[in-house]
PDB file of C-alpha atoms and ligand atoms in Angstrom:
ATOM      1  CA  MET A   6      -0.138   0.020   0.006  1.00 94.00           C
ATOM      2  CA  LEU A   7       2.376   2.653   1.062  1.00 97.00           C
ATOM      3  CA  GLU A   8       6.174   2.358   0.708  1.00 98.00           C
ATOM      4  CA  ILE A   9       8.421   4.777   1.825  1.00 98.00           C
ATOM      5  CA  LYS A  10      12.165   4.265   0.978  1.00 98.00           C
ATOM      6  CA  ASN A  11      15.363   6.203   2.359  1.00 98.00           C
ATOM      7  CA  LEU A  12      13.153   9.355   2.636  1.00 98.00           C
ATOM      8  CA  HIS A  13      15.288  12.394   3.193  1.00 98.00           C
ATOM      9  CA  VAL A  14      13.485  15.860   3.767  1.00 98.00           C
ATOM     10  CA  ALA A  15      14.904  19.262   4.223  1.00 97.00           C
ATOM     11  CA  LEU A  16      13.172  22.585   5.063  1.00 96.00           C
ATOM     12  CA  GLU A  17      12.952  24.879   1.976  1.00 92.00           C
ATOM     13  CA  GLU A  18      13.611  28.067   3.963  1.00 89.00           C
ATOM     14  CA  GLU A  19      16.565  27.166   5.859  1.00 89.00           C
ATOM     15  CA  ASP A  20      19.130  24.519   5.161  1.00 86.00           C
ATOM     16  CA  LYS A  21      18.034  22.097   7.723  1.00 94.00           C
ATOM     17  CA  GLN A  22      17.490  18.292   7.274  1.00 96.00           C
ATOM     18  CA  ILE A  23      14.464  16.947   9.214  1.00 97.00           C
ATOM     19  CA  LEU A  24      13.910  13.517   7.829  1.00 98.00           C
ATOM     20  CA  LYS A  25      17.149  11.541   7.500  1.00 97.00           C
ATOM     21  CA  GLY A  26      16.476   8.274   5.744  1.00 98.00           C
ATOM     22  CA  VAL A  27      12.853   7.031   6.743  1.00 98.00           C
ATOM     23  CA  ASP A  28      12.025   3.456   5.617  1.00 98.00           C
ATOM     24  CA  LEU A  29       8.416   2.407   6.154  1.00 97.00           C
ATOM     25  CA  THR A  30       6.214  -0.224   4.431  1.00 98.00           C
ATOM     26  CA  VAL A  31       2.369  -0.369   5.303  1.00 98.00           C
ATOM     27  CA  ASP A  32       0.598  -3.263   3.877  1.00 97.00           C
ATOM     28  CA  ALA A  33      -3.021  -3.120   2.706  1.00 96.00           C
ATOM     29  CA  GLY A  34      -5.460  -3.351   5.694  1.00 96.00           C
ATOM     30  CA  GLN A  35      -2.686  -2.869   8.339  1.00 97.00           C
ATOM     31  CA  VAL A  36      -2.520  -0.141  11.078  1.00 97.00           C
ATOM     32  CA  HIS A  37       0.832   1.216  11.845  1.00 97.00           C
ATOM     33  CA  ALA A  38       1.599   3.398  14.798  1.00 96.00           C
ATOM     34  CA  ILE A  39       4.382   6.043  15.006  1.00 97.00           C
ATOM     35  CA  MET A  40       5.557   7.309  18.296  1.00 95.00           C
ATOM     36  CA  GLY A  41       8.730   9.259  19.247  1.00 94.00           C
ATOM     37  CA  PRO A  42       9.873  12.281  21.176  1.00 92.00           C
ATOM     38  CA  ASN A  43       8.811  15.755  20.167  1.00 91.00           C
ATOM     39  CA  GLY A  44      10.620  17.298  17.246  1.00 94.00           C
ATOM     40  CA  SER A  45      11.592  13.888  15.758  1.00 95.00           C
ATOM     41  CA  GLY A  46      10.008  14.549  12.455  1.00 96.00           C
ATOM     42  CA  LYS A  47       6.630  12.692  12.708  1.00 95.00           C
ATOM     43  CA  SER A  48       4.420  15.661  11.612  1.00 93.00           C
ATOM     44  CA  THR A  49       7.046  16.437   8.945  1.00 95.00           C
ATOM     45  CA  LEU A  50       6.618  12.933   7.527  1.00 96.00           C
ATOM     46  CA  SER A  51       2.759  13.294   7.391  1.00 94.00           C
ATOM     47  CA  TYR A  52       3.107  16.869   5.796  1.00 93.00           C
ATOM     48  CA  VAL A  53       5.346  15.575   3.023  1.00 95.00           C
ATOM     49  CA  LEU A  54       3.153  12.577   2.319  1.00 95.00           C
ATOM     50  CA  SER A  55       0.206  14.931   2.005  1.00 90.00           C
ATOM     51  CA  GLY A  56       2.054  17.562  -0.163  1.00 91.00           C
ATOM     52  CA  LYS A  57       2.379  20.450   2.150  1.00 90.00           C
ATOM     53  CA  ASP A  58       4.592  23.434   0.941  1.00 91.00           C
ATOM     54  CA  GLY A  59       7.845  24.202   2.350  1.00 94.00           C
ATOM     55  CA  TYR A  60       9.605  20.952   2.360  1.00 95.00           C
ATOM     56  CA  GLU A  61      12.028  19.639   0.063  1.00 95.00           C
ATOM     57  CA  VAL A  62      12.618  15.853  -0.740  1.00 96.00           C
ATOM     58  CA  THR A  63      16.353  15.554  -1.079  1.00 96.00           C
ATOM     59  CA  ASP A  64      16.481  11.873  -1.558  1.00 97.00           C
ATOM     60  CA  GLY A  65      14.331   8.664  -1.416  1.00 98.00           C
ATOM     61  CA  SER A  66      10.786   7.829  -2.656  1.00 98.00           C
ATOM     62  CA  ALA A  67       7.172   7.311  -1.380  1.00 98.00           C
ATOM     63  CA  THR A  68       4.684   5.319  -3.387  1.00 97.00           C
ATOM     64  CA  LEU A  69       0.974   4.686  -2.929  1.00 96.00           C
ATOM     65  CA  ASP A  70       0.012   1.209  -4.508  1.00 94.00           C
ATOM     66  CA  GLY A  71       3.182   1.630  -6.570  1.00 95.00           C
ATOM     67  CA  GLU A  72       2.566   5.176  -7.735  1.00 95.00           C
ATOM     68  CA  ASP A  73       5.005   7.941  -6.919  1.00 96.00           C
ATOM     69  CA  ILE A  74       3.086  10.286  -4.567  1.00 96.00           C
ATOM     70  CA  LEU A  75       5.848  12.837  -4.005  1.00 96.00           C
ATOM     71  CA  ASP A  76       5.543  14.018  -7.629  1.00 92.00           C
ATOM     72  CA  MET A  77       1.722  14.710  -7.323  1.00 93.00           C
ATOM     73  CA  GLU A  78      -0.272  17.706  -6.350  1.00 89.00           C
ATOM     74  CA  PRO A  79      -2.005  17.555  -2.966  1.00 85.00           C
ATOM     75  CA  GLU A  80      -5.334  17.082  -4.750  1.00 83.00           C
ATOM     76  CA  GLU A  81      -3.888  14.327  -6.846  1.00 89.00           C
ATOM     77  CA  ARG A  82      -2.777  12.629  -3.772  1.00 91.00           C
ATOM     78  CA  ALA A  83      -6.209  12.807  -2.189  1.00 88.00           C
ATOM     79  CA  ALA A  84      -7.674  11.476  -5.349  1.00 88.00           C
ATOM     80  CA  ALA A  85      -5.181   8.617  -5.355  1.00 92.00           C
ATOM     81  CA  GLY A  86      -6.546   7.750  -1.791  1.00 93.00           C
ATOM     82  CA  LEU A  87      -4.388   9.523   0.655  1.00 94.00           C
ATOM     83  CA  PHE A  88      -6.083  11.165   3.600  1.00 93.00           C
ATOM     84  CA  LEU A  89      -4.393  13.315   6.441  1.00 89.00           C
ATOM     85  CA  ALA A  90      -6.278  14.028   9.510  1.00 84.00           C
ATOM     86  CA  PHE A  91      -4.820  17.150  11.148  1.00 74.00           C
ATOM     87  CA  GLN A  92      -3.678  17.645  14.632  1.00 70.00           C
ATOM     88  CA  TYR A  93      -5.397  21.104  14.552  1.00 74.00           C
ATOM     89  CA  PRO A  94      -8.572  21.076  12.532  1.00 80.00           C
ATOM     90  CA  VAL A  95      -9.300  24.518  10.967  1.00 84.00           C
ATOM     91  CA  GLU A  96     -12.424  26.493  11.435  1.00 90.00           C
ATOM     92  CA  ILE A  97     -14.134  27.782   8.352  1.00 90.00           C
ATOM     93  CA  PRO A  98     -16.685  30.427   9.280  1.00 91.00           C
ATOM     94  CA  GLY A  99     -19.551  30.881   7.006  1.00 91.00           C
ATOM     95  CA  VAL A 100     -19.194  27.425   5.185  1.00 92.00           C
ATOM     96  CA  GLY A 101     -21.455  24.779   6.182  1.00 92.00           C
ATOM     97  CA  ASN A 102     -20.071  21.435   7.131  1.00 92.00           C
ATOM     98  CA  MET A 103     -22.417  19.788   4.753  1.00 93.00           C
ATOM     99  CA  THR A 104     -21.355  22.136   1.776  1.00 92.00           C
ATOM    100  CA  PHE A 105     -17.775  21.718   2.620  1.00 92.00           C
ATOM    101  CA  LEU A 106     -17.910  17.782   2.572  1.00 93.00           C
ATOM    102  CA  ARG A 107     -19.933  17.845  -0.647  1.00 94.00           C
ATOM    103  CA  THR A 108     -17.354  20.036  -2.388  1.00 91.00           C
ATOM    104  CA  ALA A 109     -14.606  17.777  -1.059  1.00 89.00           C
ATOM    105  CA  VAL A 110     -16.248  14.703  -2.273  1.00 91.00           C
ATOM    106  CA  ASN A 111     -17.130  15.918  -5.599  1.00 91.00           C
ATOM    107  CA  ALA A 112     -13.653  17.457  -6.063  1.00 88.00           C
ATOM    108  CA  GLN A 113     -12.257  14.152  -5.451  1.00 87.00           C
ATOM    109  CA  ARG A 114     -14.729  12.282  -7.845  1.00 89.00           C
ATOM    110  CA  LYS A 115     -13.896  14.833 -10.536  1.00 88.00           C
ATOM    111  CA  ALA A 116     -10.232  14.186 -10.047  1.00 85.00           C
ATOM    112  CA  ARG A 117     -10.940  10.397 -10.509  1.00 84.00           C
ATOM    113  CA  GLY A 118     -12.892  11.153 -13.733  1.00 89.00           C
ATOM    114  CA  GLU A 119     -16.187  10.261 -12.004  1.00 91.00           C
ATOM    115  CA  ASP A 120     -19.550  12.044 -12.168  1.00 93.00           C
ATOM    116  CA  GLU A 121     -20.481  14.443  -9.421  1.00 93.00           C
ATOM    117  CA  MET A 122     -22.911  13.036  -6.688  1.00 93.00           C
ATOM    118  CA  SER A 123     -26.511  14.313  -6.932  1.00 93.00           C
ATOM    119  CA  ALA A 124     -27.532  16.358  -3.990  1.00 92.00           C
ATOM    120  CA  GLY A 125     -30.108  13.579  -3.087  1.00 94.00           C
ATOM    121  CA  ASP A 126     -27.539  10.858  -3.270  1.00 94.00           C
ATOM    122  CA  PHE A 127     -25.072  12.837  -1.369  1.00 95.00           C
ATOM    123  CA  LEU A 128     -27.631  13.436   1.362  1.00 93.00           C
ATOM    124  CA  LYS A 129     -28.191   9.891   1.719  1.00 94.00           C
ATOM    125  CA  PHE A 130     -24.517   9.166   1.722  1.00 94.00           C
ATOM    126  CA  ILE A 131     -23.672  11.653   4.384  1.00 94.00           C
ATOM    127  CA  ARG A 132     -26.619  10.533   6.657  1.00 93.00           C
ATOM    128  CA  ALA A 133     -25.520   6.868   6.523  1.00 92.00           C
ATOM    129  CA  LYS A 134     -21.841   7.811   7.441  1.00 91.00           C
ATOM    130  CA  ALA A 135     -22.776  10.256  10.207  1.00 90.00           C
ATOM    131  CA  LYS A 136     -25.065   7.349  11.634  1.00 88.00           C
ATOM    132  CA  GLU A 137     -22.429   4.799  11.496  1.00 84.00           C
ATOM    133  CA  LEU A 138     -20.050   7.255  13.343  1.00 82.00           C
ATOM    134  CA  GLN A 139     -22.751   8.298  15.747  1.00 82.00           C
ATOM    135  CA  ILE A 140     -22.395  11.907  14.557  1.00 85.00           C
ATOM    136  CA  ASP A 141     -25.290  14.171  15.473  1.00 85.00           C
ATOM    137  CA  ALA A 142     -27.129  15.494  12.395  1.00 84.00           C
ATOM    138  CA  ASP A 143     -26.934  19.152  13.860  1.00 88.00           C
ATOM    139  CA  MET A 144     -23.197  19.143  13.522  1.00 89.00           C
ATOM    140  CA  LEU A 145     -23.662  18.700   9.662  1.00 91.00           C
ATOM    141  CA  LYS A 146     -25.489  22.078   9.483  1.00 90.00           C
ATOM    142  CA  ARG A 147     -22.983  24.093  11.479  1.00 93.00           C
ATOM    143  CA  PRO A 148     -20.113  25.965   9.883  1.00 93.00           C
ATOM    144  CA  VAL A 149     -17.008  23.778   9.650  1.00 92.00           C
ATOM    145  CA  ASN A 150     -15.511  23.214  13.055  1.00 91.00           C
ATOM    146  CA  VAL A 151     -16.619  26.712  14.248  1.00 92.00           C
ATOM    147  CA  GLY A 152     -17.434  26.371  18.091  1.00 90.00           C
ATOM    148  CA  PHE A 153     -16.907  22.621  17.911  1.00 89.00           C
ATOM    149  CA  SER A 154     -15.447  21.036  21.143  1.00 84.00           C
ATOM    150  CA  GLY A 155     -11.965  19.407  20.667  1.00 80.00           C
ATOM    151  CA  GLY A 156     -13.879  15.978  20.560  1.00 80.00           C
ATOM    152  CA  GLU A 157     -16.470  17.206  17.952  1.00 84.00           C
ATOM    153  CA  LYS A 158     -13.605  18.610  15.726  1.00 86.00           C
ATOM    154  CA  LYS A 159     -11.699  15.283  15.771  1.00 83.00           C
ATOM    155  CA  ARG A 160     -14.926  13.326  15.146  1.00 85.00           C
ATOM    156  CA  ASN A 161     -15.592  15.694  12.264  1.00 88.00           C
ATOM    157  CA  GLU A 162     -12.102  14.760  10.865  1.00 87.00           C
ATOM    158  CA  ILE A 163     -13.066  11.115  11.143  1.00 88.00           C
ATOM    159  CA  LEU A 164     -16.396  11.982   9.235  1.00 91.00           C
ATOM    160  CA  GLN A 165     -14.413  13.622   6.568  1.00 91.00           C
ATOM    161  CA  MET A 166     -12.222  10.566   6.391  1.00 91.00           C
ATOM    162  CA  ALA A 167     -15.255   8.228   6.091  1.00 91.00           C
ATOM    163  CA  MET A 168     -16.787  10.375   3.293  1.00 92.00           C
ATOM    164  CA  LEU A 169     -13.646  10.419   1.106  1.00 91.00           C
ATOM    165  CA  GLU A 170     -13.264   6.650   1.527  1.00 89.00           C
ATOM    166  CA  PRO A 171      -9.359   6.847   1.394  1.00 93.00           C
ATOM    167  CA  LYS A 172      -7.102   3.934   0.839  1.00 95.00           C
ATOM    168  CA  MET A 173      -4.248   5.267   3.146  1.00 96.00           C
ATOM    169  CA  CYS A 174      -5.301   7.329   6.166  1.00 94.00           C
ATOM    170  CA  ILE A 175      -2.744   9.284   8.214  1.00 94.00           C
ATOM    171  CA  LEU A 176      -3.745  10.513  11.538  1.00 91.00           C
ATOM    172  CA  ASP A 177      -1.311  13.228  13.224  1.00 89.00           C
ATOM    173  CA  GLU A 178      -1.815  13.140  16.980  1.00 81.00           C
ATOM    174  CA  THR A 179      -5.673  13.114  16.363  1.00 73.00           C
ATOM    175  CA  ASP A 180      -5.892  12.177  20.101  1.00 68.00           C
ATOM    176  CA  SER A 181      -3.947  15.114  21.484  1.00 69.00           C
ATOM    177  CA  GLY A 182      -5.952  17.420  23.837  1.00 71.00           C
ATOM    178  CA  LEU A 183      -8.826  14.933  24.041  1.00 75.00           C
ATOM    179  CA  ASP A 184     -10.399  13.533  27.132  1.00 78.00           C
ATOM    180  CA  VAL A 185     -10.670   9.832  27.581  1.00 81.00           C
ATOM    181  CA  ASP A 186     -14.231   9.561  26.277  1.00 79.00           C
ATOM    182  CA  ALA A 187     -13.442  11.696  23.118  1.00 78.00           C
ATOM    183  CA  MET A 188     -10.279   9.663  22.433  1.00 82.00           C
ATOM    184  CA  LYS A 189     -12.381   6.578  22.559  1.00 85.00           C
ATOM    185  CA  LEU A 190     -14.731   7.993  19.945  1.00 80.00           C
ATOM    186  CA  VAL A 191     -11.800   8.674  17.580  1.00 82.00           C
ATOM    187  CA  ALA A 192     -10.618   5.134  18.112  1.00 89.00           C
ATOM    188  CA  GLU A 193     -14.036   3.689  17.505  1.00 88.00           C
ATOM    189  CA  GLY A 194     -14.333   5.811  14.304  1.00 86.00           C
ATOM    190  CA  VAL A 195     -11.083   4.400  13.226  1.00 90.00           C
ATOM    191  CA  ASN A 196     -11.965   0.890  14.040  1.00 93.00           C
ATOM    192  CA  ALA A 197     -15.246   1.468  12.201  1.00 90.00           C
ATOM    193  CA  LEU A 198     -13.324   2.302   9.088  1.00 91.00           C
ATOM    194  CA  ARG A 199     -10.760  -0.407   9.184  1.00 94.00           C
ATOM    195  CA  SER A 200     -11.045  -2.782   6.282  1.00 94.00           C
ATOM    196  CA  GLU A 201      -8.897  -4.966   3.996  1.00 94.00           C
ATOM    197  CA  GLY A 202      -8.304  -2.338   1.454  1.00 93.00           C
ATOM    198  CA  ARG A 203      -7.621   0.456   3.796  1.00 96.00           C
ATOM    199  CA  SER A 204      -4.451   1.115   5.836  1.00 97.00           C
ATOM    200  CA  PHE A 205      -3.618   3.569   8.685  1.00 96.00           C
ATOM    201  CA  LEU A 206      -0.645   5.294   9.971  1.00 96.00           C
ATOM    202  CA  VAL A 207      -1.489   6.657  13.505  1.00 94.00           C
ATOM    203  CA  ILE A 208       0.933   9.065  14.933  1.00 93.00           C
ATOM    204  CA  THR A 209       0.509   9.256  18.754  1.00 89.00           C
ATOM    205  CA  HIS A 210       2.216  10.262  21.889  1.00 83.00           C
ATOM    206  CA  TYR A 211      -0.046   7.992  23.932  1.00 81.00           C
ATOM    207  CA  GLN A 212      -0.051   4.479  24.406  1.00 84.00           C
ATOM    208  CA  ARG A 213      -3.700   4.496  25.689  1.00 84.00           C
ATOM    209  CA  LEU A 214      -4.926   5.288  22.223  1.00 87.00           C
ATOM    210  CA  LEU A 215      -3.194   2.128  20.968  1.00 89.00           C
ATOM    211  CA  ASP A 216      -5.223   0.187  23.655  1.00 89.00           C
ATOM    212  CA  HIS A 217      -8.279   1.018  21.455  1.00 90.00           C
ATOM    213  CA  ILE A 218      -6.702   1.158  18.055  1.00 92.00           C
ATOM    214  CA  LYS A 219      -4.779  -2.091  18.074  1.00 92.00           C
ATOM    215  CA  PRO A 220      -1.836  -1.586  15.774  1.00 95.00           C
ATOM    216  CA  ASP A 221      -0.192  -4.283  13.685  1.00 96.00           C
ATOM    217  CA  VAL A 222       3.199  -2.568  13.994  1.00 97.00           C
ATOM    218  CA  VAL A 223       4.602   0.169  16.153  1.00 97.00           C
ATOM    219  CA  HIS A 224       7.536   2.322  15.063  1.00 97.00           C
ATOM    220  CA  ILE A 225       9.694   4.664  17.074  1.00 96.00           C
ATOM    221  CA  MET A 226      10.991   7.733  15.454  1.00 96.00           C
ATOM    222  CA  ALA A 227      13.759   9.770  16.706  1.00 95.00           C
ATOM    223  CA  ASN A 228      16.012  12.362  14.894  1.00 94.00           C
ATOM    224  CA  GLY A 229      14.515  11.984  11.604  1.00 97.00           C
ATOM    225  CA  ARG A 230      14.681   8.133  11.391  1.00 96.00           C
ATOM    226  CA  ILE A 231      12.728   5.156  12.436  1.00 97.00           C
ATOM    227  CA  ILE A 232      14.989   3.659  15.125  1.00 95.00           C
ATOM    228  CA  LYS A 233      12.939   0.629  16.250  1.00 95.00           C
ATOM    229  CA  SER A 234       9.819  -1.298  15.035  1.00 97.00           C
ATOM    230  CA  GLY A 235       7.848  -3.903  16.785  1.00 96.00           C
ATOM    231  CA  GLY A 236       4.538  -4.976  17.926  1.00 96.00           C
ATOM    232  CA  PRO A 237       2.086  -3.310  20.328  1.00 93.00           C
ATOM    233  CA  GLU A 238       4.469  -4.186  23.142  1.00 93.00           C
ATOM    234  CA  LEU A 239       6.883  -1.589  21.978  1.00 94.00           C
ATOM    235  CA  ALA A 240       4.406   1.150  22.714  1.00 93.00           C
ATOM    236  CA  LEU A 241       3.800  -0.290  26.437  1.00 91.00           C
ATOM    237  CA  GLU A 242       7.665  -0.484  26.696  1.00 91.00           C
ATOM    238  CA  VAL A 243       7.875   3.302  25.865  1.00 90.00           C
ATOM    239  CA  GLU A 244       4.904   4.067  28.228  1.00 87.00           C
ATOM    240  CA  ASN A 245       6.916   2.582  30.941  1.00 89.00           C
ATOM    241  CA  ASN A 246      10.361   3.424  30.397  1.00 89.00           C
ATOM    242  CA  GLY A 247      10.285   6.728  28.056  1.00 89.00           C
ATOM    243  CA  TYR A 248      12.482   6.968  25.228  1.00 90.00           C
ATOM    244  CA  ALA A 249      15.874   7.151  26.906  1.00 88.00           C
ATOM    245  CA  ASP A 250      16.782   3.529  26.824  1.00 86.00           C
ATOM    246  CA  LEU A 251      15.826   3.149  22.956  1.00 87.00           C
ATOM    247  CA  LEU A 252      17.756   6.291  22.017  1.00 88.00           C
ATOM    248  CA  ALA A 253      20.738   4.916  24.020  1.00 87.00           C
ATOM    249  CA  GLU A 254      20.477   1.657  22.424  1.00 83.00           C
ATOM    250  CA  VAL A 255      20.717   3.176  19.008  1.00 80.00           C
ATOM    251  CA  ALA A 256      23.444   5.583  19.832  1.00 76.00           C
TER     252      ALA A 256
HETATM  253  P1  LIG B 319       7.298  16.014  15.684  1.00 95.11           P
HETATM  254  O1  LIG B 319       6.055  15.992  14.856  1.00 95.11           O
HETATM  255  O2  LIG B 319       7.860  14.650  15.651  1.00 95.11           O
HETATM  256  O3  LIG B 319       7.188  16.572  17.024  1.00 95.11           O
HETATM  257  P2  LIG B 319       8.146  17.872  13.570  1.00 95.11           P
HETATM  258  O4  LIG B 319       8.048  17.110  12.192  1.00 95.11           O
HETATM  259  O5  LIG B 319       7.060  18.701  13.868  1.00 95.11           O
HETATM  260  O6  LIG B 319       8.304  16.784  14.874  1.00 95.11           O
HETATM  261  O7  LIG B 319       9.446  18.576  13.590  1.00 95.11           O
HETATM  262  C1  LIG B 319      10.678  18.093  13.429  1.00 95.11           C
HETATM  263  C2  LIG B 319      11.745  19.035  13.539  1.00 95.11           C
HETATM  264  O8  LIG B 319      11.735  19.946  12.248  1.00 95.11           O
HETATM  265  C3  LIG B 319      11.641  20.115  14.645  1.00 95.11           C
HETATM  266  O9  LIG B 319      12.996  20.201  15.122  1.00 95.11           O
HETATM  267  C4  LIG B 319      11.033  21.053  14.307  1.00 95.11           C
HETATM  268  O10 LIG B 319      11.391  22.267  14.842  1.00 95.11           O
HETATM  269  C5  LIG B 319      11.600  21.448  12.823  1.00 95.11           C
HETATM  270  N1  LIG B 319      10.602  21.964  11.946  1.00 95.11           N
HETATM  271  C6  LIG B 319       9.465  21.396  11.269  1.00 95.11           C
HETATM  272  N2  LIG B 319       9.030  22.270  10.455  1.00 95.11           N
HETATM  273  C7  LIG B 319       9.607  23.421  10.492  1.00 95.11           C
HETATM  274  C8  LIG B 319       9.503  24.748   9.870  1.00 95.11           C
HETATM  275  N3  LIG B 319       8.568  24.891   9.118  1.00 95.11           N
HETATM  276  N4  LIG B 319      10.371  25.561  10.342  1.00 95.11           N
HETATM  277  C9  LIG B 319      11.271  25.394  11.309  1.00 95.11           C
HETATM  278  N5  LIG B 319      11.415  24.168  11.776  1.00 95.11           N
HETATM  279  C10 LIG B 319      10.630  23.217  11.531  1.00 95.11           C
HETATM  280 MG1  LIG B 320       5.231  17.837  18.115  1.00 95.11          MG
HETATM  281 MG1  LIG B 321       3.931  16.550  15.449  1.00 95.11          MG
END
């Protein structure tokens, strides 16, 4: 599904190397988690994969189903099936959530060479997805994220993800700032969307999220590289011992 090889990334503005050779393969249907100290490059990896400006790929490659994604425009990546849930979802005053989602869905269909969804079909589609994720119909009518609680914003990200039906979902600290109940809702949303043809890359600081989203593989990232990979027990080890031992091991 997602294959990252020897990825090196620098900042465009300053001469600073952030990713220093990331290797990562996520198979179809798998959930991988990335943990690691602050500043290790986790968000940079998700930004580079989604096509955010300001970063320069200096070496290596990233492919989705064999297609080079680093050469694509952000909307082409979305059409290819990549989705990034943001750590800090943006508020868009004056734009209704439903309108926003309909525009996003139709833009993606257009990029895939498919017909627009009719208003009626879209309404059925969004209602079904909202119901599946236990999202209140009222949230669909409000302006995007405006006045949403932390938990509602994250749930709205999950709804966007459900609507766009991506193949590869990247969640960057979608659990940060959430209380335990809201975190469980995010986890349940992800679990509801798990399927054979869909993979997840979940970036998190907290082992407790991984109690609810059971990952197949856990990676530890430090200083722009993945320094260790293992099963869910690796997340527990980090929770109990911190990163110091792992960093010392690598050094
Ligand atoms: P993480 O998500 O693991 O906390 P980041 O990817 O956010 O790490 O950051 C990795 C490193 O790159 C940090 O040292 C951060 O300060 C630096 N960095 C990332 N983006 C920028 C930027 N736009 N300008 C300056 N430094 C940046
Ligand atoms: Mg950070
Ligand atoms: Mg980050």
